[in-house]
PDB file of C-alpha atoms in Angstrom:
ATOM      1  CA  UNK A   1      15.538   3.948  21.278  1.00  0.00           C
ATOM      2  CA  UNK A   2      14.721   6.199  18.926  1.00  0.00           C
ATOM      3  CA  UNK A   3      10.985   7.318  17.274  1.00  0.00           C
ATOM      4  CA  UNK A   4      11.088   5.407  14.175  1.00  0.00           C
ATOM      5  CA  UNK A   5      12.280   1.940  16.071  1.00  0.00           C
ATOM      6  CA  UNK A   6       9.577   2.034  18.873  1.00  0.00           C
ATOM      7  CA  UNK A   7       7.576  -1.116  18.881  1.00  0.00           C
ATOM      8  CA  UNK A   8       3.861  -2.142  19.856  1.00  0.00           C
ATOM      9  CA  UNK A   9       1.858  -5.261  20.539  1.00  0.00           C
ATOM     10  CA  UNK A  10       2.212  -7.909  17.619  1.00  0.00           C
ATOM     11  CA  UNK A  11      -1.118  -9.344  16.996  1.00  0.00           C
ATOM     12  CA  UNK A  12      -1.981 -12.703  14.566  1.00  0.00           C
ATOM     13  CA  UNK A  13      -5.062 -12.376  13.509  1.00  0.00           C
ATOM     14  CA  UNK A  14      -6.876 -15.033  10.847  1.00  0.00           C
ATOM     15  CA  UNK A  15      -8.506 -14.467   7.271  1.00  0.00           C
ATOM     16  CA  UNK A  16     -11.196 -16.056   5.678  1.00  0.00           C
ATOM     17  CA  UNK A  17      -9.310 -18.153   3.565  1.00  0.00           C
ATOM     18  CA  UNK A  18      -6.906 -19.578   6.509  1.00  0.00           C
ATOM     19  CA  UNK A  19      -4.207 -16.686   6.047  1.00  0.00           C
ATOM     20  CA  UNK A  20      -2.484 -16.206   9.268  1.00  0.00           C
ATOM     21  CA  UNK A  21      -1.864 -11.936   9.386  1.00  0.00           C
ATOM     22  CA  UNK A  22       1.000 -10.674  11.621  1.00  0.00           C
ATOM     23  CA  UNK A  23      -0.593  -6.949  12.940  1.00  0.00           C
ATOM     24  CA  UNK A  24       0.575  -4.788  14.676  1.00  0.00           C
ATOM     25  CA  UNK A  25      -0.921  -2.391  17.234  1.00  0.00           C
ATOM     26  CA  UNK A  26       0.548   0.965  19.121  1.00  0.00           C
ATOM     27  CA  UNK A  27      -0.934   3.997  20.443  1.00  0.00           C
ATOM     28  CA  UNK A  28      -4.474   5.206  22.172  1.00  0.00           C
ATOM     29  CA  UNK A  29      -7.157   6.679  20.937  1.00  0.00           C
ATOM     30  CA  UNK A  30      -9.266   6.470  17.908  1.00  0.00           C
ATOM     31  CA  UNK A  31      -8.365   3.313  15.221  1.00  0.00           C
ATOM     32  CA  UNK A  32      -6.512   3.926  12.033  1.00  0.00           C
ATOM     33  CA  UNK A  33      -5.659   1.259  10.070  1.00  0.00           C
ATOM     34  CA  UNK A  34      -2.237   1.373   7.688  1.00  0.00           C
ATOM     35  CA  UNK A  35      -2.126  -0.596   4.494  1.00  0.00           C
ATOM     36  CA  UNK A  36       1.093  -0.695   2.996  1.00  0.00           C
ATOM     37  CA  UNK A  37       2.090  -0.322  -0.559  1.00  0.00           C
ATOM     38  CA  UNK A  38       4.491  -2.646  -2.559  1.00  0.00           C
ATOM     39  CA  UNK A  39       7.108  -4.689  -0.330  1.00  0.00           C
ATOM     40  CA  UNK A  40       6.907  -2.965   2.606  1.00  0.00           C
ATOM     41  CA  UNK A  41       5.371  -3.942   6.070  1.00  0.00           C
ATOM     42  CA  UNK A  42       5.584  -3.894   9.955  1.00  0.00           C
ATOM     43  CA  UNK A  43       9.243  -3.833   9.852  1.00  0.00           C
ATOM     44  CA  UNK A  44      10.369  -2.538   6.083  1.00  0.00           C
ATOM     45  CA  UNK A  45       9.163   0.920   4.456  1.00  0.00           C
ATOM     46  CA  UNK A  46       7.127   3.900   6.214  1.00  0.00           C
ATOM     47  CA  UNK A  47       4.272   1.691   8.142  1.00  0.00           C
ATOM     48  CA  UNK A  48       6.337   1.889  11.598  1.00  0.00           C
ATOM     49  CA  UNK A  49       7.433   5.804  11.575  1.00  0.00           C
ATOM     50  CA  UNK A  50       3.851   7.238  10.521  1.00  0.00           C
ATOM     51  CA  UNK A  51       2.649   5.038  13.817  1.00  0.00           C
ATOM     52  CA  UNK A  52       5.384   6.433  15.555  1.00  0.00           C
ATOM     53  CA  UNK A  53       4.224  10.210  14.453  1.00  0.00           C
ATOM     54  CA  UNK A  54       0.358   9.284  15.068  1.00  0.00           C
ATOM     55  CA  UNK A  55       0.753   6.887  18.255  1.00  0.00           C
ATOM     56  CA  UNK A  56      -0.348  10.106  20.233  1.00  0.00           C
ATOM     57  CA  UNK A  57      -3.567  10.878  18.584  1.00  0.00           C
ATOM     58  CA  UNK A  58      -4.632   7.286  17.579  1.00  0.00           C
ATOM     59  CA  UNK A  59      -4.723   3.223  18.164  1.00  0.00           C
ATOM     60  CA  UNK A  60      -2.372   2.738  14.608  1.00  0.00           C
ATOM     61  CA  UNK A  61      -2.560  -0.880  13.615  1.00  0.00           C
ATOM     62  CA  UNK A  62      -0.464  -1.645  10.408  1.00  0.00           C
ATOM     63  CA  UNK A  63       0.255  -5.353   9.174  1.00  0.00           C
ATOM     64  CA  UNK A  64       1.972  -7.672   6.403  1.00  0.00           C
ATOM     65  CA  UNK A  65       0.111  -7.939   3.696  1.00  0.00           C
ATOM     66  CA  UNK A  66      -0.688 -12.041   2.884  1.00  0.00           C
ATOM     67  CA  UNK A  67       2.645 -13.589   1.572  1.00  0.00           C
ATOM     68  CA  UNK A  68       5.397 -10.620   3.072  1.00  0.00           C
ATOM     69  CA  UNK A  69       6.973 -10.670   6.900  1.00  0.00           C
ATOM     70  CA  UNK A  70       5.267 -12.713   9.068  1.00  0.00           C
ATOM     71  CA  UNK A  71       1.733 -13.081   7.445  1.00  0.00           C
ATOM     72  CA  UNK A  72       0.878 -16.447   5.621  1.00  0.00           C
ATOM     73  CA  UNK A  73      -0.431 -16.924   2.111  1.00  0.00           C
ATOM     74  CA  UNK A  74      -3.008 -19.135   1.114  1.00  0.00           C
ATOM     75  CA  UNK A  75      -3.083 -19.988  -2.765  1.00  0.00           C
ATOM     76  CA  UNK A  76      -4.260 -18.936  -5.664  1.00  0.00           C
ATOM     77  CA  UNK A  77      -4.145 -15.188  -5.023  1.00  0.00           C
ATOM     78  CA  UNK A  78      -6.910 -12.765  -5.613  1.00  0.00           C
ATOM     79  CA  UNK A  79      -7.719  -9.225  -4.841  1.00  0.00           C
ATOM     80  CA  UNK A  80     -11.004 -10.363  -3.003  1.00  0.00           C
ATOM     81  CA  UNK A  81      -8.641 -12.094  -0.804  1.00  0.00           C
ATOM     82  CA  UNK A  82      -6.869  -8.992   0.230  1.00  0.00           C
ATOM     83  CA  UNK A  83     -10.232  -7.238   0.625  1.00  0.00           C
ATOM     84  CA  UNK A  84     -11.121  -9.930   2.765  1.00  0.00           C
ATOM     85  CA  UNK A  85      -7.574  -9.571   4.921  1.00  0.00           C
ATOM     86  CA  UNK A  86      -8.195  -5.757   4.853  1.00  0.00           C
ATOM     87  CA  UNK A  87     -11.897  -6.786   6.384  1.00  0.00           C
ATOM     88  CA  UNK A  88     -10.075  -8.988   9.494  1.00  0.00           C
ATOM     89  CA  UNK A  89      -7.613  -6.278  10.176  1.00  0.00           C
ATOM     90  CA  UNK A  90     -10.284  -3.305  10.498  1.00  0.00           C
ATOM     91  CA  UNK A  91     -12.423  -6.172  12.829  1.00  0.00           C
ATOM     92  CA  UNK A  92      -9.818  -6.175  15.183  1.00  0.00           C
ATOM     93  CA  UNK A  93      -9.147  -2.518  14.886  1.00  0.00           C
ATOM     94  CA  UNK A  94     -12.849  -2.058  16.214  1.00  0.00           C
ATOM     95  CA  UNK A  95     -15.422  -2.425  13.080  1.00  0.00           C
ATOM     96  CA  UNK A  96     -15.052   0.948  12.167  1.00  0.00           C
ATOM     97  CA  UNK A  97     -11.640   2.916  12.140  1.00  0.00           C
ATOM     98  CA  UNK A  98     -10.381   5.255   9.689  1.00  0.00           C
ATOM     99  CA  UNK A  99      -7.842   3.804   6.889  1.00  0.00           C
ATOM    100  CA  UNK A 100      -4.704   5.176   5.239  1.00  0.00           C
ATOM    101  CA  UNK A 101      -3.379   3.802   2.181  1.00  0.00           C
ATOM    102  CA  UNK A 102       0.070   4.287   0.131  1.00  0.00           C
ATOM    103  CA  UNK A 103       0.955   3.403  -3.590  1.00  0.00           C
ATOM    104  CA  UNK A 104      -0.710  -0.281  -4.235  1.00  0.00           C
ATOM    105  CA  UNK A 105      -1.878  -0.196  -0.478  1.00  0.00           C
ATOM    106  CA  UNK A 106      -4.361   2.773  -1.369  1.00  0.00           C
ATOM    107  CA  UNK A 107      -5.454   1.312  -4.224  1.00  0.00           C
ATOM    108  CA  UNK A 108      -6.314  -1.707  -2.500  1.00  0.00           C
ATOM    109  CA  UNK A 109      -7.905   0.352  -0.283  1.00  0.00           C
ATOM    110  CA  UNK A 110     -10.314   2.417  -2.413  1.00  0.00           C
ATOM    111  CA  UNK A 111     -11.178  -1.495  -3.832  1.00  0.00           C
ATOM    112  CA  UNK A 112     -12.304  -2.706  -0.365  1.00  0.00           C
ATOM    113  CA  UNK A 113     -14.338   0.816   0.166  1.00  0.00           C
ATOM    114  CA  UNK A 114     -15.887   0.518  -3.396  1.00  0.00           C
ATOM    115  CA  UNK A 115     -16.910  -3.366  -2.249  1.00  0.00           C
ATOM    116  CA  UNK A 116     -18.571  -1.688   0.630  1.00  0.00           C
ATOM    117  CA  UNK A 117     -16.003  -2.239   3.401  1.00  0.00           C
ATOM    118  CA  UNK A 118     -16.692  -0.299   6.277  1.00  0.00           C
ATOM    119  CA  UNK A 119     -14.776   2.193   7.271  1.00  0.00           C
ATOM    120  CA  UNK A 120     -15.200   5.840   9.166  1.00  0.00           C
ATOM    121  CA  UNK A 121     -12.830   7.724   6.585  1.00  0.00           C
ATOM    122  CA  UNK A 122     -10.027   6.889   3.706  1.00  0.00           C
ATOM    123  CA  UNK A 123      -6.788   8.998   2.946  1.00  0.00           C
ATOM    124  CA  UNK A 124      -5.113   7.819   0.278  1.00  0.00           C
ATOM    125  CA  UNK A 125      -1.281   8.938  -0.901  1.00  0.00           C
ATOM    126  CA  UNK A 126      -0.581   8.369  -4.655  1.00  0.00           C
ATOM    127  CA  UNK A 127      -2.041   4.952  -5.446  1.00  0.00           C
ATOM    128  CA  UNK A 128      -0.128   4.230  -8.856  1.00  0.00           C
ATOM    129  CA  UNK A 129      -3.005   4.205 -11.653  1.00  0.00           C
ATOM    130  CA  UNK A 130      -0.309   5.953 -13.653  1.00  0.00           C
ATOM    131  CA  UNK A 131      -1.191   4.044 -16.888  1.00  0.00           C
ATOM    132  CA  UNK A 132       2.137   2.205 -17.556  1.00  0.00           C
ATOM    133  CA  UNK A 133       2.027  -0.098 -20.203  1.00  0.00           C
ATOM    134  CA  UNK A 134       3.970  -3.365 -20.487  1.00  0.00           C
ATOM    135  CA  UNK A 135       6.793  -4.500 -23.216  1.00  0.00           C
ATOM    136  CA  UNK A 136       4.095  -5.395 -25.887  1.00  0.00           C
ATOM    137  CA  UNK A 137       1.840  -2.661 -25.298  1.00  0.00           C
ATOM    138  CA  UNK A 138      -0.256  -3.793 -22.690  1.00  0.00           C
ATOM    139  CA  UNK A 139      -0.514  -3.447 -19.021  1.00  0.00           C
ATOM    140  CA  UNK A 140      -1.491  -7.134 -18.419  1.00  0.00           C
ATOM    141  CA  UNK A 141       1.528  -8.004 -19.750  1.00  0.00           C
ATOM    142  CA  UNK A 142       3.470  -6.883 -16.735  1.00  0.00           C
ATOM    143  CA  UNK A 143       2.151  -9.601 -14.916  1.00  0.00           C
ATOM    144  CA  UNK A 144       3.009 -12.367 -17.112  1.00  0.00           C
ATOM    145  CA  UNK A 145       6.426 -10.924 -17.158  1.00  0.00           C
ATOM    146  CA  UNK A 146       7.022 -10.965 -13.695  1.00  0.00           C
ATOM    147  CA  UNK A 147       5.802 -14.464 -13.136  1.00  0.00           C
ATOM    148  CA  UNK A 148       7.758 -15.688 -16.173  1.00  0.00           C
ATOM    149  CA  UNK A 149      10.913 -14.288 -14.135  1.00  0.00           C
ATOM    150  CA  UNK A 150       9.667 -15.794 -10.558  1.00  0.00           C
ATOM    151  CA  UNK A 151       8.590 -19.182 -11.619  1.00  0.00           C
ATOM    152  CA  UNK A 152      12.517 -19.188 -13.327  1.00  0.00           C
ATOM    153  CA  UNK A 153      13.686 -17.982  -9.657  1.00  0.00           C
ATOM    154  CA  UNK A 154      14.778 -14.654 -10.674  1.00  0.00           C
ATOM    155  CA  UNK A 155      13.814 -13.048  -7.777  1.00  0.00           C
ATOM    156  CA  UNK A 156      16.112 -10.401  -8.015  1.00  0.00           C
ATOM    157  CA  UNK A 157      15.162  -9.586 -11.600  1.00  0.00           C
ATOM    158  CA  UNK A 158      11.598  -9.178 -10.763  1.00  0.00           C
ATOM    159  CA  UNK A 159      12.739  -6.690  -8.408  1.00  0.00           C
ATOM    160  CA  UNK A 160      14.594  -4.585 -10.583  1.00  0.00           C
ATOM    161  CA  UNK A 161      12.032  -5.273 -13.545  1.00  0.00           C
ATOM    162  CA  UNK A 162       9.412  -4.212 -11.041  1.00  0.00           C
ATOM    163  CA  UNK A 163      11.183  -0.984  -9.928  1.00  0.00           C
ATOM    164  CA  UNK A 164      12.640   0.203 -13.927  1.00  0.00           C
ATOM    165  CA  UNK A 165      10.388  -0.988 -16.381  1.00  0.00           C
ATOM    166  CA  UNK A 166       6.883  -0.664 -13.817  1.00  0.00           C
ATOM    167  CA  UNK A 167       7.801   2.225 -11.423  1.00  0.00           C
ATOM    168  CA  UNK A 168      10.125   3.976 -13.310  1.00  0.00           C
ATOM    169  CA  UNK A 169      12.742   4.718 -10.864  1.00  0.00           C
ATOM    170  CA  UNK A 170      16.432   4.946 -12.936  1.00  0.00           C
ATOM    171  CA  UNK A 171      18.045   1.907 -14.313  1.00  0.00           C
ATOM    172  CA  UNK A 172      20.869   2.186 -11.697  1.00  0.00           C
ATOM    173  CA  UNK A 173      18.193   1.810  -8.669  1.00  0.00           C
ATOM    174  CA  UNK A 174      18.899  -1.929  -8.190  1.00  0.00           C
ATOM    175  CA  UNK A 175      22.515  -1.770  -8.490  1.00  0.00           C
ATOM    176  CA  UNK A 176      22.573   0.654  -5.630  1.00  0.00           C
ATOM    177  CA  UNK A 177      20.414  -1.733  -3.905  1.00  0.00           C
ATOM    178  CA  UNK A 178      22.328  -4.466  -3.835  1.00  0.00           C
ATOM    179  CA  UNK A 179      25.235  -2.592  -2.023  1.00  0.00           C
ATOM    180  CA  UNK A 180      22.847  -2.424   0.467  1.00  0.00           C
ATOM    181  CA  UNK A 181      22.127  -6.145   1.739  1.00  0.00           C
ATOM    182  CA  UNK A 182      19.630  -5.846   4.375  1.00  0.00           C
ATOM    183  CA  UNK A 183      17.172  -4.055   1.747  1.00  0.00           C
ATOM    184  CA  UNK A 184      17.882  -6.000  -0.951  1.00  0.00           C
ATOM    185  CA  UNK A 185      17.113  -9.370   1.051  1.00  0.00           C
ATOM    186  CA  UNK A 186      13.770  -7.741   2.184  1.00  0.00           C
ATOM    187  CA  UNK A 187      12.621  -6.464  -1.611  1.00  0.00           C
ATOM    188  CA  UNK A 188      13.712 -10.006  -2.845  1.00  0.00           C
ATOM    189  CA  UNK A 189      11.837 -11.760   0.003  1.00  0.00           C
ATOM    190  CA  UNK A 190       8.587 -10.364  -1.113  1.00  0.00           C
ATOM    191  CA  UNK A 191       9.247 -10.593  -4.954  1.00  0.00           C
ATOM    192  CA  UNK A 192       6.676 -13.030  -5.012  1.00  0.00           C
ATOM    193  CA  UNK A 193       4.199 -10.492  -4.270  1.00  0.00           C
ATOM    194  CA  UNK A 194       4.703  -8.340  -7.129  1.00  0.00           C
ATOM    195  CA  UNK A 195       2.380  -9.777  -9.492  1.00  0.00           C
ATOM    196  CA  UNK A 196       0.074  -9.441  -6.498  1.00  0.00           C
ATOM    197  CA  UNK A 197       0.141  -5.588  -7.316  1.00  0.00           C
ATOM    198  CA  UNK A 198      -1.025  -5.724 -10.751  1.00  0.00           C
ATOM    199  CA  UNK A 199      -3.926  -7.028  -9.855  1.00  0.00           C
ATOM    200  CA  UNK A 200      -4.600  -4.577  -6.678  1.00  0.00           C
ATOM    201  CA  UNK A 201      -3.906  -1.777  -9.128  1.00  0.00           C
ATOM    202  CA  UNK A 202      -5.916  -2.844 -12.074  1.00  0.00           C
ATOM    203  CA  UNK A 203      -2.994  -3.030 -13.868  1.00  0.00           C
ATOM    204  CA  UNK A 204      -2.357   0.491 -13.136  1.00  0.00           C
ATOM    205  CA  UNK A 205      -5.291   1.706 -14.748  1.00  0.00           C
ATOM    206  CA  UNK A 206      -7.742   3.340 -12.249  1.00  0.00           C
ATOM    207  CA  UNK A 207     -11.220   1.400 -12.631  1.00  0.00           C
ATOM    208  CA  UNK A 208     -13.407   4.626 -12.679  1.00  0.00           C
ATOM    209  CA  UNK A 209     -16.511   2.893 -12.782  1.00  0.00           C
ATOM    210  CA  UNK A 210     -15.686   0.604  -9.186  1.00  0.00           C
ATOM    211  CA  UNK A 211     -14.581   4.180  -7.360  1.00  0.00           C
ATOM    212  CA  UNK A 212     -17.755   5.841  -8.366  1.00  0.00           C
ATOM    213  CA  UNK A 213     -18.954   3.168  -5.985  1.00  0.00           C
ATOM    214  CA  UNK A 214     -16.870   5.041  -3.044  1.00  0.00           C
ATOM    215  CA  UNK A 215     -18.951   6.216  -0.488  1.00  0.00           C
ATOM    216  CA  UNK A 216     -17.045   7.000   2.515  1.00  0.00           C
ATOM    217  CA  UNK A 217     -15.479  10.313   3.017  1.00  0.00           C
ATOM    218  CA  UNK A 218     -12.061  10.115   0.701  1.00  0.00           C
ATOM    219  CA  UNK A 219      -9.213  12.517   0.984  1.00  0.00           C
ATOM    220  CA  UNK A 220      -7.099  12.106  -2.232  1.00  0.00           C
ATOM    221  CA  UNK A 221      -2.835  12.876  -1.556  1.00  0.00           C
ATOM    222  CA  UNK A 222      -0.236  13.283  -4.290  1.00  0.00           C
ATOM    223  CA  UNK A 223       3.322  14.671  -3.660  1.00  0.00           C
ATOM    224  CA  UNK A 224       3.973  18.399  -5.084  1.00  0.00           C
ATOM    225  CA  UNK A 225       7.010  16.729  -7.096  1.00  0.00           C
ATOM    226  CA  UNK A 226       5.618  13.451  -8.604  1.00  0.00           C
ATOM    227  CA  UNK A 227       5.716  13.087 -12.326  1.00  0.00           C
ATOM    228  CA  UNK A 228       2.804  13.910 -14.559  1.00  0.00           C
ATOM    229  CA  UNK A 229       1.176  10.259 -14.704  1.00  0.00           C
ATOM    230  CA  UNK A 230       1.369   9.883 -11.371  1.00  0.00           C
ATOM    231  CA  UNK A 231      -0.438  13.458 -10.518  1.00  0.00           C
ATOM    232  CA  UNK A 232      -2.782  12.723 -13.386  1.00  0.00           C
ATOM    233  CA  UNK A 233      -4.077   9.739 -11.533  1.00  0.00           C
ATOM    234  CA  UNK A 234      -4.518  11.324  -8.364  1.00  0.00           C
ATOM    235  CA  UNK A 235      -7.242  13.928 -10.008  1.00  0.00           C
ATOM    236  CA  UNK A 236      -8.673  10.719 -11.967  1.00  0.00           C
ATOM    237  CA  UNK A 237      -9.702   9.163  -8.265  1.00  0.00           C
ATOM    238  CA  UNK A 238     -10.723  12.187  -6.519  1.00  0.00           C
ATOM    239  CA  UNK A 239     -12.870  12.838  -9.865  1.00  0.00           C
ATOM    240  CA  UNK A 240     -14.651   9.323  -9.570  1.00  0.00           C
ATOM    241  CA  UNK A 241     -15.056   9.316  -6.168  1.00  0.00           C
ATOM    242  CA  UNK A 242     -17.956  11.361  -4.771  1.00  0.00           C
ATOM    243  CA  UNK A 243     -17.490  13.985  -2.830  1.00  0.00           C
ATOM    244  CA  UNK A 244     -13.566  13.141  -2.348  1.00  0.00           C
ATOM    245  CA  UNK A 245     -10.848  16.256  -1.545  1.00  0.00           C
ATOM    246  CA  UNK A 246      -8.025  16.402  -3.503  1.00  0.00           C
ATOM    247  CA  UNK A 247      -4.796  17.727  -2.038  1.00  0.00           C
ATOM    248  CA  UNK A 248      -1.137  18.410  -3.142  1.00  0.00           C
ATOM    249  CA  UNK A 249       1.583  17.748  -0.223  1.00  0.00           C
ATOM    250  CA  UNK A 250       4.300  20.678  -1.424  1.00  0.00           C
ATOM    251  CA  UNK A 251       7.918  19.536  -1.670  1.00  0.00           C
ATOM    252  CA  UNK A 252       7.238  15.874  -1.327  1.00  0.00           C
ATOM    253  CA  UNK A 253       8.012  12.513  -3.589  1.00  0.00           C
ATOM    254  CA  UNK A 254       6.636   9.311  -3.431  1.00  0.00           C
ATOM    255  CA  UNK A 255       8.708   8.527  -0.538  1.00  0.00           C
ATOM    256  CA  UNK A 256       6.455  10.569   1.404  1.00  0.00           C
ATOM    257  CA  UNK A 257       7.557  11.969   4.569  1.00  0.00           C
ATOM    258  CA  UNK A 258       5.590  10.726   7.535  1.00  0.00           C
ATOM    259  CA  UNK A 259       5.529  14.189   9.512  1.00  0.00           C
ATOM    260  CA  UNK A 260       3.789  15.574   6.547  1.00  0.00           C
ATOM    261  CA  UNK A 261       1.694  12.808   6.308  1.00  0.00           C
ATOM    262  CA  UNK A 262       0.585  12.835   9.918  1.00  0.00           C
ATOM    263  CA  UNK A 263      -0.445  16.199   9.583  1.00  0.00           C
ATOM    264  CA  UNK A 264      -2.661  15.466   7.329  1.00  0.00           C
ATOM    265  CA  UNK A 265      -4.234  12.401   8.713  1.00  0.00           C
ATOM    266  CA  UNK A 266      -5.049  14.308  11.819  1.00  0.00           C
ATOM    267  CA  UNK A 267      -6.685  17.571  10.178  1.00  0.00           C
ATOM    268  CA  UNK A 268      -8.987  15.102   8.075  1.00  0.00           C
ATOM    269  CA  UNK A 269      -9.521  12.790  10.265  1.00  0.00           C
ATOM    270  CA  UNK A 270     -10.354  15.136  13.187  1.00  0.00           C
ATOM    271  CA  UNK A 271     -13.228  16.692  10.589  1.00  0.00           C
ATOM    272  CA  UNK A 272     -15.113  13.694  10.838  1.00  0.00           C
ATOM    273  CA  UNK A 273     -15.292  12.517  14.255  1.00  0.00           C
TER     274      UNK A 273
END
């Protein structure tokens, strides 16, 4: 078996609201929590090989975020609600762990540390306040968009409206995905989420005056190669948030690789225990 498909103990743990959370938990030593950006969870995106690089140096717990994998939703949605599942997950991490959030998952969060969430320390990697505006101008309108498609059942072309017209990745991006099934089924399993993630983001417009509420140590990550939005973001945070370092990670994309990520996490981390 190799790194990257190593498994640990799968943990359901309950929300507030009744949302049944699938977590999972590998590794000894001090408690880092994952959060996970759009789509991805325990078994789909980068969650499982940055445990698999960390598992040495910490207790890594990473989880599906309500309504993806194996976690439950419980309607209507609202970001307090993920603050609230973010909340359960760090109680059964220990109270008090560290956190490490990527794209919509670090925006998400720098909302639960602004709402006074405990936690030890927060890394963050390129949470996507990258200003994009929607067809007529505004960023709300991405939302009403992408429910428009999903309550038509075009899953698929929330997907690819999500990826083009919000992330910016090239038109042919979900033509190449469809050649590959198994992704495809998991990005159009969680499609339903997507509006989720205008919300988490603030329509991807960083709320300034909610991160100058920030108070735990924040270490602020953006790839050497992302575009100009995206890096102009990352010094927007680190700006608001008090006493927050601001790094670039040389050579990498949003597709982050998880050795360079680890090393990271660790020097930080270690500088506060």
């Amino acid at each position: 078996m190799t790194k990257t498909q190593e498994k640990g103990t799968v943990l359901s743990i309950l929300s507030p609201d009744g949302t049944t959370l699938s977590v999972e938990r590998m590794g000894t030593g001090p408690s880092l929590v994952l959060v996970d950006g759009a789509f991805c969870g325990r078994n789909f995106g980068p969650a499982r090989a940055l445990a698999n690089e960390l598992k040495d140096s910490f207790t890594v717990y990473f989880y599906d975020r309500r309504g993806r994998g194996d976690s439950s939703e419980t309607m209507p949605y609202a970001v307090e609600r993920e603050i609230e599942d973010l909340q359960a997950v760090l109680d059964e991490a220990g109270g008090d762990p560290y956190v490490y959030g990527i794209s919509s998952g670090a925006a998400l969060a720098l909302e639960a540390a602004a709402a006074g969430v405990p936690m030890r320390r927060l890394a963050t990697y390129e949470a996507p306040y990258t200003g994009v505006q929607g067809a007529d101008g505004t960023p709300g309108s991405h939302r009403e968009h992408l429910e428009a498609l999903l309550r038509e059942g075009k899953r698929g072309a929330a997907v690819s409206y999500f990826l083009v017209k919000m992330v910016g990745a090239p038109a042919f991006l979900p033509y190449m995905l469809r050649l590959m099934p198994g992704v495809w089924k998991k990005q159009t399993a969680a499609a339903n989420t997507l509006p989720y993630e205008t919300r988490v983001t603030n329509n991807f417009v960083a709320p300034l005056e909610r991160l100058r509420q920030v108070t735990v140590p924040t270490l602020v990550m953006v790839g050497g190669k992302a575009g100009a939005p995206m890096a102009e973001g990352q010094k927007a945070i680190a700006g608001a948030v008090q006493g927050s370092e601001h790094r670039v990670l040389d050579g990498q994309t949003h597709q982050v690789s998880p050795a360079a990520i680890a090393t990271q996490l660790r020097a930080f981390f270690a500088a506060g225990s």
